[in-house]
mmCIF file of N, CA and C in Angstrom:
data_model
loop_
_atom_site.group_PDB
_atom_site.id
_atom_site.type_symbol
_atom_site.label_atom_id
_atom_site.label_comp_id
_atom_site.label_asym_id
_atom_site.label_seq_id
_atom_site.Cartn_x
_atom_site.Cartn_y
_atom_site.Cartn_z
ATOM 1 N N MET A 886 109.279 90.164 103.197
ATOM 2 C CA MET A 886 109.567 91.581 103.708
ATOM 3 C C MET A 886 108.605 92.180 104.536
ATOM 4 N N CYS A 887 108.849 92.685 105.038
ATOM 5 C CA CYS A 887 108.468 94.085 106.289
ATOM 6 C C CYS A 887 107.640 95.027 106.090
ATOM 7 N N LYS A 888 106.710 95.004 106.470
ATOM 8 C CA LYS A 888 105.848 96.709 106.371
ATOM 9 C C LYS A 888 105.877 97.507 105.620
ATOM 10 N N ARG A 889 105.503 98.389 104.917
ATOM 11 C CA ARG A 889 105.775 99.454 105.201
ATOM 12 C C ARG A 889 104.533 100.678 106.157
ATOM 13 N N VAL A 890 105.256 101.539 106.598
ATOM 14 C CA VAL A 890 104.876 102.125 107.083
ATOM 15 C C VAL A 890 104.665 103.831 106.512
ATOM 16 N N LEU A 891 103.869 104.321 106.477
ATOM 17 C CA LEU A 891 104.401 106.043 105.882
ATOM 18 C C LEU A 891 103.928 107.084 107.082
ATOM 19 N N LEU A 892 104.572 107.266 107.939
ATOM 20 C CA LEU A 892 104.202 108.851 108.973
ATOM 21 C C LEU A 892 103.920 110.360 108.450
ATOM 22 N N CYS A 893 102.961 111.250 108.313
ATOM 23 C CA CYS A 893 102.852 112.270 107.574
ATOM 24 C C CYS A 893 102.410 113.144 108.773
ATOM 25 N N ASP A 894 103.329 114.021 109.393
ATOM 26 C CA ASP A 894 103.051 114.822 110.806
ATOM 27 C C ASP A 894 104.154 116.031 110.708
ATOM 28 N N ASP A 895 103.922 117.456 110.529
ATOM 29 C CA ASP A 895 104.898 118.298 110.560
ATOM 30 C C ASP A 895 105.394 118.395 112.280
ATOM 31 N N GLU A 896 104.712 118.003 113.039
ATOM 32 C CA GLU A 896 105.338 117.502 114.047
ATOM 33 C C GLU A 896 106.412 116.759 114.339
ATOM 34 N N ILE A 897 107.905 117.270 114.727
ATOM 35 C CA ILE A 897 108.953 116.245 114.702
ATOM 36 C C ILE A 897 108.862 115.769 115.687
ATOM 37 N N HIS A 898 108.537 116.226 116.541
ATOM 38 C CA HIS A 898 108.115 114.700 118.277
ATOM 39 C C HIS A 898 107.047 114.157 117.892
ATOM 40 N N ILE A 899 105.935 114.383 117.222
ATOM 41 C CA ILE A 899 105.285 113.187 116.780
ATOM 42 C C ILE A 899 105.909 111.881 115.648
ATOM 43 N N LEU A 900 107.012 112.295 114.432
ATOM 44 C CA LEU A 900 107.526 111.702 114.143
ATOM 45 C C LEU A 900 107.929 110.772 114.719
ATOM 46 N N ARG A 901 108.943 111.329 115.431
ATOM 47 C CA ARG A 901 110.256 110.423 115.985
ATOM 48 C C ARG A 901 109.775 109.444 116.873
ATOM 49 N N ALA A 902 108.294 109.895 118.479
ATOM 50 C CA ALA A 902 108.420 108.876 118.802
ATOM 51 C C ALA A 902 107.404 107.742 117.699
ATOM 52 N N ALA A 903 106.503 108.186 116.778
ATOM 53 C CA ALA A 903 105.759 106.952 116.132
ATOM 54 C C ALA A 903 106.861 106.119 115.287
ATOM 55 N N GLU A 904 108.085 106.838 114.779
ATOM 56 C CA GLU A 904 109.516 105.957 114.334
ATOM 57 C C GLU A 904 109.278 105.946 115.054
ATOM 58 N N PHE A 905 110.565 105.634 116.131
ATOM 59 C CA PHE A 905 110.750 104.367 117.061
ATOM 60 C C PHE A 905 109.939 103.836 117.724
ATOM 61 N N LYS A 906 109.089 103.376 117.987
ATOM 62 C CA LYS A 906 108.327 102.663 117.963
ATOM 63 C C LYS A 906 107.665 101.310 117.019
ATOM 64 N N LEU A 907 107.408 102.114 115.656
ATOM 65 C CA LEU A 907 106.397 101.331 114.867
ATOM 66 C C LEU A 907 108.420 100.349 114.181
ATOM 67 N N LYS A 908 109.546 101.123 113.906
ATOM 68 C CA LYS A 908 110.454 100.256 113.935
ATOM 69 C C LYS A 908 110.736 99.942 114.383
ATOM 70 N N ARG A 909 110.917 99.869 115.821
ATOM 71 C CA ARG A 909 111.473 98.884 117.233
ATOM 72 C C ARG A 909 110.134 97.083 116.863
ATOM 73 N N ALA A 910 108.979 97.241 116.458
ATOM 74 C CA ALA A 910 108.076 96.603 115.953
ATOM 75 C C ALA A 910 108.712 95.714 114.755
ATOM 76 N N GLY A 911 109.776 96.504 114.033
ATOM 77 C CA GLY A 911 110.086 95.472 113.364
ATOM 78 C C GLY A 911 109.496 96.353 111.434
ATOM 79 N N TYR A 912 108.708 97.103 111.683
ATOM 80 C CA TYR A 912 107.828 98.066 110.593
ATOM 81 C C TYR A 912 109.034 98.599 109.884
ATOM 82 N N ASP A 913 109.651 98.860 107.948
ATOM 83 C CA ASP A 913 110.143 99.445 107.233
ATOM 84 C C ASP A 913 109.451 100.743 107.850
ATOM 85 N N THR A 914 109.901 101.953 107.832
ATOM 86 C CA THR A 914 109.105 103.202 108.524
ATOM 87 C C THR A 914 109.821 104.414 107.549
ATOM 88 N N ARG A 915 109.538 105.455 107.031
ATOM 89 C CA ARG A 915 109.537 106.196 106.958
ATOM 90 C C ARG A 915 108.666 107.580 107.560
ATOM 91 N N ILE A 916 109.134 108.704 107.136
ATOM 92 C CA ILE A 916 108.194 109.974 107.472
ATOM 93 C C ILE A 916 108.812 111.288 106.152
ATOM 94 N N ALA A 917 107.235 111.331 106.412
ATOM 95 C CA ALA A 917 107.619 113.277 105.876
ATOM 96 C C ALA A 917 107.139 114.479 106.948
ATOM 97 N N GLY A 918 107.309 115.641 106.351
ATOM 98 C CA GLY A 918 106.676 116.364 107.524
ATOM 99 C C GLY A 918 105.862 117.739 106.966
ATOM 100 N N ASP A 919 104.768 117.127 105.606
ATOM 101 C CA ASP A 919 103.528 117.501 105.371
ATOM 102 C C ASP A 919 103.266 116.393 104.231
ATOM 103 N N GLY A 920 102.345 116.518 103.897
ATOM 104 C CA GLY A 920 101.437 116.360 102.893
ATOM 105 C C GLY A 920 101.602 115.906 101.179
ATOM 106 N N GLN A 921 102.054 116.894 101.236
ATOM 107 C CA GLN A 921 102.965 117.515 99.908
ATOM 108 C C GLN A 921 103.899 116.608 99.650
ATOM 109 N N GLU A 922 104.924 116.707 100.790
ATOM 110 C CA GLU A 922 105.751 115.342 101.041
ATOM 111 C C GLU A 922 105.842 114.208 100.879
ATOM 112 N N GLY A 923 104.662 113.610 101.507
ATOM 113 C CA GLY A 923 104.055 112.718 101.694
ATOM 114 C C GLY A 923 103.454 112.282 100.598
ATOM 115 N N TRP A 924 102.900 112.924 99.459
ATOM 116 C CA TRP A 924 102.595 112.398 98.589
ATOM 117 C C TRP A 924 103.975 111.954 97.280
ATOM 118 N N GLU A 925 104.749 112.321 97.729
ATOM 119 C CA GLU A 925 106.067 112.824 96.938
ATOM 120 C C GLU A 925 107.166 111.340 96.841
ATOM 121 N N VAL A 926 106.525 110.960 98.302
ATOM 122 C CA VAL A 926 107.465 109.715 98.865
ATOM 123 C C VAL A 926 106.356 108.913 98.797
ATOM 124 N N ILE A 927 105.024 108.444 98.747
ATOM 125 C CA ILE A 927 104.781 106.806 98.000
ATOM 126 C C ILE A 927 104.629 107.455 96.858
ATOM 127 N N GLN A 928 104.407 108.093 96.071
ATOM 128 C CA GLN A 928 105.007 107.827 94.562
ATOM 129 C C GLN A 928 106.272 107.176 94.118
ATOM 130 N N GLU A 929 107.135 106.881 94.680
ATOM 131 C CA GLU A 929 108.473 106.788 94.742
ATOM 132 C C GLU A 929 108.124 105.125 95.780
ATOM 133 N N TRP A 930 107.945 104.597 96.518
ATOM 134 C CA TRP A 930 107.930 103.886 97.805
ATOM 135 C C TRP A 930 106.620 103.600 98.910
ATOM 136 N N LEU A 931 105.240 103.361 97.971
ATOM 137 C CA LEU A 931 104.081 102.259 98.028
ATOM 138 C C LEU A 931 104.031 101.734 99.244
ATOM 139 N N PRO A 932 103.743 102.655 100.238
ATOM 140 C CA PRO A 932 103.929 102.145 101.806
ATOM 141 C C PRO A 932 102.280 101.486 102.259
ATOM 142 N N ASP A 933 102.006 99.813 102.795
ATOM 143 C CA ASP A 933 101.701 98.838 103.413
ATOM 144 C C ASP A 933 100.170 99.940 103.686
ATOM 145 N N ILE A 934 100.233 101.309 104.592
ATOM 146 C CA ILE A 934 99.636 102.012 104.921
ATOM 147 C C ILE A 934 100.139 103.152 105.367
ATOM 148 N N LEU A 935 99.479 104.120 105.795
ATOM 149 C CA LEU A 935 99.468 105.564 105.938
ATOM 150 C C LEU A 935 99.163 106.640 107.221
ATOM 151 N N ILE A 936 99.821 107.147 108.036
ATOM 152 C CA ILE A 936 99.152 107.937 108.930
ATOM 153 C C ILE A 936 99.427 108.904 109.004
ATOM 154 N N THR A 937 98.717 109.448 108.894
ATOM 155 C CA THR A 937 99.011 111.115 108.614
ATOM 156 C C THR A 937 98.614 111.581 109.497
ATOM 157 N N ASP A 938 98.104 113.303 109.878
ATOM 158 C CA ASP A 938 98.472 114.320 110.470
ATOM 159 C C ASP A 938 96.602 114.514 109.973
ATOM 160 N N CYS A 939 95.655 115.280 110.417
ATOM 161 C CA CYS A 939 95.085 116.235 109.620
ATOM 162 C C CYS A 939 95.262 117.489 109.816
ATOM 163 N N GLN A 940 96.204 118.021 110.637
ATOM 164 C CA GLN A 940 96.715 119.757 109.860
ATOM 165 C C GLN A 940 97.744 119.818 109.771
ATOM 166 N N MET A 941 98.289 120.009 108.615
ATOM 167 C CA MET A 941 99.751 120.311 107.821
ATOM 168 C C MET A 941 99.294 121.347 107.037
ATOM 169 N N PRO A 942 100.902 121.726 107.209
ATOM 170 C CA PRO A 942 101.189 123.163 105.864
ATOM 171 C C PRO A 942 101.383 122.414 104.658
ATOM 172 N N ARG A 943 101.671 123.107 103.407
ATOM 173 C CA ARG A 943 101.429 122.849 102.592
ATOM 174 C C ARG A 943 100.153 121.762 101.758
ATOM 175 N N LEU A 944 100.245 120.563 102.220
ATOM 176 C CA LEU A 944 98.650 119.935 101.509
ATOM 177 C C LEU A 944 98.690 119.242 103.774
ATOM 178 N N ASP A 945 97.271 119.483 103.219
ATOM 179 C CA ASP A 945 96.985 119.264 104.866
ATOM 180 C C ASP A 945 96.561 117.008 104.618
ATOM 181 N N GLY A 946 96.550 116.619 106.210
ATOM 182 C CA GLY A 946 96.208 114.875 105.480
ATOM 183 C C GLY A 946 94.429 114.671 104.583
ATOM 184 N N LEU A 947 93.855 115.566 104.781
ATOM 185 C CA LEU A 947 92.680 115.317 104.167
ATOM 186 C C LEU A 947 92.152 115.507 102.496
ATOM 187 N N GLY A 948 93.632 116.624 102.144
ATOM 188 C CA GLY A 948 93.742 116.768 101.160
ATOM 189 C C GLY A 948 94.933 115.864 100.296
ATOM 190 N N LEU A 949 95.811 115.004 101.529
ATOM 191 C CA LEU A 949 96.539 113.856 100.793
ATOM 192 C C LEU A 949 95.162 112.769 100.797
ATOM 193 N N VAL A 950 94.942 112.736 101.518
ATOM 194 C CA VAL A 950 93.923 111.132 101.103
ATOM 195 C C VAL A 950 92.938 111.387 100.387
ATOM 196 N N GLN A 951 92.562 112.783 99.981
ATOM 197 C CA GLN A 951 91.708 112.879 98.610
ATOM 198 C C GLN A 951 92.454 112.408 97.288
ATOM 199 N N ARG A 952 94.225 112.879 97.320
ATOM 200 C CA ARG A 952 94.448 112.584 96.089
ATOM 201 C C ARG A 952 95.043 110.943 95.983
ATOM 202 N N ILE A 953 94.990 110.423 97.354
ATOM 203 C CA ILE A 953 95.334 109.242 97.279
ATOM 204 C C ILE A 953 93.713 107.745 96.465
ATOM 205 N N ARG A 954 92.822 108.599 97.223
ATOM 206 C CA ARG A 954 91.678 108.292 96.440
ATOM 207 C C ARG A 954 91.820 107.983 95.753
ATOM 208 N N GLY A 955 91.644 109.631 94.381
ATOM 209 C CA GLY A 955 91.747 109.985 93.059
ATOM 210 C C GLY A 955 92.299 109.349 92.705
ATOM 211 N N ASN A 956 93.848 108.229 93.085
ATOM 212 C CA ASN A 956 94.310 107.681 92.187
ATOM 213 C C ASN A 956 94.266 106.380 92.669
ATOM 214 N N PRO A 957 94.521 104.971 91.131
ATOM 215 C CA PRO A 957 94.168 103.710 91.107
ATOM 216 C C PRO A 957 95.343 103.198 91.280
ATOM 217 N N ALA A 958 96.449 103.731 91.639
ATOM 218 C CA ALA A 958 97.839 103.128 92.247
ATOM 219 C C ALA A 958 97.909 103.128 93.165
ATOM 220 N N THR A 959 96.738 104.185 94.344
ATOM 221 C CA THR A 959 96.998 104.211 95.458
ATOM 222 C C THR A 959 95.342 104.141 96.638
ATOM 223 N N GLN A 960 94.728 104.798 95.443
ATOM 224 C CA GLN A 960 93.017 104.149 95.933
ATOM 225 C C GLN A 960 93.216 103.461 96.914
ATOM 226 N N GLN A 961 94.061 102.069 97.118
ATOM 227 C CA GLN A 961 93.029 101.228 97.900
ATOM 228 C C GLN A 961 93.882 101.269 99.475
ATOM 229 N N LEU A 962 94.856 101.748 99.908
ATOM 230 C CA LEU A 962 95.814 102.456 101.070
ATOM 231 C C LEU A 962 95.515 102.550 102.148
ATOM 232 N N PRO A 963 95.458 101.306 103.151
ATOM 233 C CA PRO A 963 94.899 101.907 104.119
ATOM 234 C C PRO A 963 95.897 103.417 104.730
ATOM 235 N N VAL A 964 94.118 103.957 105.444
ATOM 236 C CA VAL A 964 94.905 105.238 106.024
ATOM 237 C C VAL A 964 94.200 105.565 107.249
ATOM 238 N N LEU A 965 95.819 105.648 108.539
ATOM 239 C CA LEU A 965 95.019 105.984 109.646
ATOM 240 C C LEU A 965 95.318 107.380 110.073
ATOM 241 N N MET A 966 93.903 108.935 110.376
ATOM 242 C CA MET A 966 94.094 109.644 111.136
ATOM 243 C C MET A 966 94.372 109.838 112.038
ATOM 244 N N LEU A 967 95.543 111.320 112.199
ATOM 245 C CA LEU A 967 96.096 112.080 113.455
ATOM 246 C C LEU A 967 95.207 112.673 113.951
ATOM 247 N N THR A 968 94.467 114.034 114.446
ATOM 248 C CA THR A 968 94.446 115.014 114.882
ATOM 249 C C THR A 968 94.249 115.369 115.775
ATOM 250 N N ALA A 969 94.527 116.807 116.696
ATOM 251 C CA ALA A 969 94.861 117.134 117.543
ATOM 252 C C ALA A 969 93.795 118.034 117.424
ATOM 253 N N LYS A 970 92.445 117.944 116.881
ATOM 254 C CA LYS A 970 91.450 118.587 116.646
ATOM 255 C C LYS A 970 89.489 117.354 116.427
ATOM 256 N N GLY A 971 90.393 116.372 117.235
ATOM 257 C CA GLY A 971 89.591 114.923 117.444
ATOM 258 C C GLY A 971 87.546 115.108 117.637
ATOM 259 N N PHE A 972 87.308 116.833 118.406
ATOM 260 C CA PHE A 972 85.541 116.787 117.876
ATOM 261 C C PHE A 972 85.573 117.624 117.431
ATOM 262 N N GLU A 973 86.311 118.331 116.255
ATOM 263 C CA GLU A 973 85.634 118.548 115.134
ATOM 264 C C GLU A 973 85.494 117.851 113.789
ATOM 265 N N LEU A 974 86.240 116.653 113.635
ATOM 266 C CA LEU A 974 86.201 115.804 113.370
ATOM 267 C C LEU A 974 84.899 114.634 113.014
ATOM 268 N N SER A 975 84.490 113.880 112.042
ATOM 269 C CA SER A 975 83.771 112.754 112.112
ATOM 270 C C SER A 975 84.585 111.729 111.949
ATOM 271 N N PHE A 976 84.790 110.831 112.813
ATOM 272 C CA PHE A 976 85.028 109.414 112.029
ATOM 273 C C PHE A 976 83.934 109.081 111.472
ATOM 274 N N ASP A 977 82.746 109.080 110.977
ATOM 275 C CA ASP A 977 81.880 108.138 110.411
ATOM 276 C C ASP A 977 82.576 108.746 109.173
ATOM 277 N N GLU A 978 82.534 109.649 109.497
ATOM 278 C CA GLU A 978 81.882 110.672 107.921
ATOM 279 C C GLU A 978 83.915 110.459 106.710
ATOM 280 N N LEU A 979 84.483 110.730 107.698
ATOM 281 C CA LEU A 979 86.395 109.608 107.582
ATOM 282 C C LEU A 979 86.162 108.557 106.750
ATOM 283 N N SER A 980 85.739 107.554 107.714
ATOM 284 C CA SER A 980 84.818 106.712 107.311
ATOM 285 C C SER A 980 84.759 106.042 105.914
ATOM 286 N N ALA A 981 83.054 106.281 105.704
ATOM 287 C CA ALA A 981 82.268 106.862 104.360
ATOM 288 C C ALA A 981 82.818 107.220 103.500
ATOM 289 N N ARG A 982 82.813 108.046 103.225
ATOM 290 C CA ARG A 982 83.619 109.254 102.305
ATOM 291 C C ARG A 982 85.108 108.979 101.800
ATOM 292 N N TRP A 983 86.022 108.572 102.529
ATOM 293 C CA TRP A 983 87.376 108.481 102.023
ATOM 294 C C TRP A 983 88.237 107.388 103.058
ATOM 295 N N ASN A 984 87.253 105.628 103.351
ATOM 296 C CA ASN A 984 88.024 105.073 104.200
ATOM 297 C C ASN A 984 89.447 105.839 105.138
ATOM 298 N N VAL A 985 88.204 106.413 105.791
ATOM 299 C CA VAL A 985 90.019 105.915 106.905
ATOM 300 C C VAL A 985 89.662 105.200 107.564
ATOM 301 N N LEU A 986 90.377 104.476 108.074
ATOM 302 C CA LEU A 986 89.505 103.488 108.734
ATOM 303 C C LEU A 986 89.964 103.485 109.945
ATOM 304 N N ALA A 987 90.874 104.890 110.803
ATOM 305 C CA ALA A 987 91.268 105.345 112.648
ATOM 306 C C ALA A 987 91.279 106.440 113.330
ATOM 307 N N LEU A 988 90.167 107.327 113.158
ATOM 308 C CA LEU A 988 91.032 108.051 113.905
ATOM 309 C C LEU A 988 91.316 108.411 115.323
ATOM 310 N N SER A 989 92.571 109.010 115.865
ATOM 311 C CA SER A 989 93.568 109.069 116.540
ATOM 312 C C SER A 989 93.551 110.201 116.546
ATOM 313 N N ALA A 990 93.168 110.790 118.270
ATOM 314 C CA ALA A 990 93.252 112.220 119.207
ATOM 315 C C ALA A 990 94.560 111.949 119.538
ATOM 316 N N LYS A 991 94.914 113.385 118.392
ATOM 317 C CA LYS A 991 96.488 113.763 119.911
ATOM 318 C C LYS A 991 96.860 114.374 120.728
ATOM 319 N N PRO A 992 97.687 114.395 122.555
ATOM 320 C CA PRO A 992 98.687 113.755 121.779
ATOM 321 C C PRO A 992 97.666 111.639 122.281
ATOM 322 N N PHE A 993 99.014 110.993 121.324
ATOM 323 C CA PHE A 993 98.369 109.776 121.840
ATOM 324 C C PHE A 993 99.581 108.690 121.931
ATOM 325 N N SER A 994 99.245 106.838 122.458
ATOM 326 C CA SER A 994 100.246 106.731 122.943
ATOM 327 C C SER A 994 100.787 105.716 122.014
ATOM 328 N N PRO A 995 102.357 106.178 121.672
ATOM 329 C CA PRO A 995 103.213 104.792 120.563
ATOM 330 C C PRO A 995 102.726 104.128 120.872
ATOM 331 N N ARG A 996 102.825 103.690 121.611
ATOM 332 C CA ARG A 996 101.615 101.895 121.861
ATOM 333 C C ARG A 996 100.723 101.189 120.923
ATOM 334 N N GLY A 997 99.545 102.365 121.781
ATOM 335 C CA GLY A 997 98.113 102.333 121.107
ATOM 336 C C GLY A 997 98.149 102.459 119.765
ATOM 337 N N LEU A 998 99.162 103.492 118.892
ATOM 338 C CA LEU A 998 99.559 103.739 117.173
ATOM 339 C C LEU A 998 99.500 101.760 117.255
ATOM 340 N N LEU A 999 100.741 101.645 117.038
ATOM 341 C CA LEU A 999 101.272 100.444 117.011
ATOM 342 C C LEU A 999 100.018 99.089 116.933
ATOM 343 N N GLU A 1000 99.523 98.913 117.931
ATOM 344 C CA GLU A 1000 98.350 97.790 117.929
ATOM 345 C C GLU A 1000 97.191 98.701 116.987
ATOM 346 N N THR A 1001 96.701 99.833 116.636
ATOM 347 C CA THR A 1001 96.207 99.844 115.953
ATOM 348 C C THR A 1001 96.540 99.583 115.069
ATOM 349 N N VAL A 1002 97.866 99.764 114.388
ATOM 350 C CA VAL A 1002 98.627 99.163 112.650
ATOM 351 C C VAL A 1002 98.763 97.498 112.669
ATOM 352 N N ASN A 1003 98.927 97.106 113.629
ATOM 353 C CA ASN A 1003 98.880 95.725 113.969
ATOM 354 C C ASN A 1003 97.318 95.803 113.327
ATOM 355 N N ARG A 1004 96.201 96.177 113.902
ATOM 356 C CA ARG A 1004 94.529 95.616 113.412
ATOM 357 C C ARG A 1004 94.820 95.636 112.543
ATOM 358 N N ALA A 1005 94.886 97.159 111.885
ATOM 359 C CA ALA A 1005 95.071 96.795 110.620
ATOM 360 C C ALA A 1005 95.799 96.371 109.069
ATOM 361 N N LEU A 1006 96.440 96.313 109.607
ATOM 362 C CA LEU A 1006 97.011 95.369 108.683
ATOM 363 C C LEU A 1006 97.189 94.021 108.323
ATOM 364 N N ALA A 1007 96.830 93.648 109.940
ATOM 365 C CA ALA A 1007 95.802 91.628 110.223
ATOM 366 C C ALA A 1007 94.896 92.073 109.635
ATOM 367 N N ALA A 1008 93.551 93.355 109.230
ATOM 368 C CA ALA A 1008 92.356 93.221 108.695
ATOM 369 C C ALA A 1008 92.663 93.525 106.955
ATOM 370 N N GLU A 1009 93.905 93.478 106.750
ATOM 371 C CA GLU A 1009 93.922 93.919 105.149
ATOM 372 C C GLU A 1009 94.007 92.448 104.453
ATOM 373 N N ALA A 1010 95.284 92.282 105.498
ATOM 374 C CA ALA A 1010 95.748 90.508 105.045
ATOM 375 C C ALA A 1010 94.808 89.802 104.675
ATOM 376 N N VAL A 1011 93.643 89.621 105.617
ATOM 377 C CA VAL A 1011 92.459 88.750 106.100
ATOM 378 C C VAL A 1011 92.046 88.997 104.676
ATOM 379 N N VAL A 1012 91.249 90.110 103.974
ATOM 380 C CA VAL A 1012 90.518 90.828 103.079
ATOM 381 C C VAL A 1012 90.906 90.905 101.789
ATOM 382 N N ALA A 1013 93.129 90.454 101.697
ATOM 383 C CA ALA A 1013 93.168 90.246 100.508
ATOM 384 C C ALA A 1013 93.893 89.010 100.019
#
């Protein structure tokens, strides 16, 4: 069974570029346009990893991560966060408080994102 990846971002070109790269690598990938839509997808289709933007309408990435960590069914879900405000967010704080595995600045390299996903899922497999 291939690994499931959920991408949450309100910028469609970001979603499509990342989705294309991940699907070509064999991942079962779904997309959501904001955190609220992402949360709804998670309720029906639990991914193996979430990649979410920090700033989105309705429910931002941090709000989504807070919901995920507050729910026993999803609290262990690996999360990678994307942001255009890389210098305003502290990865150390996100990691310590919310168990965010990586923080990538936008614009990002789809290949680099794929490598990060591969490493994160490989690390999860070792822990499990």
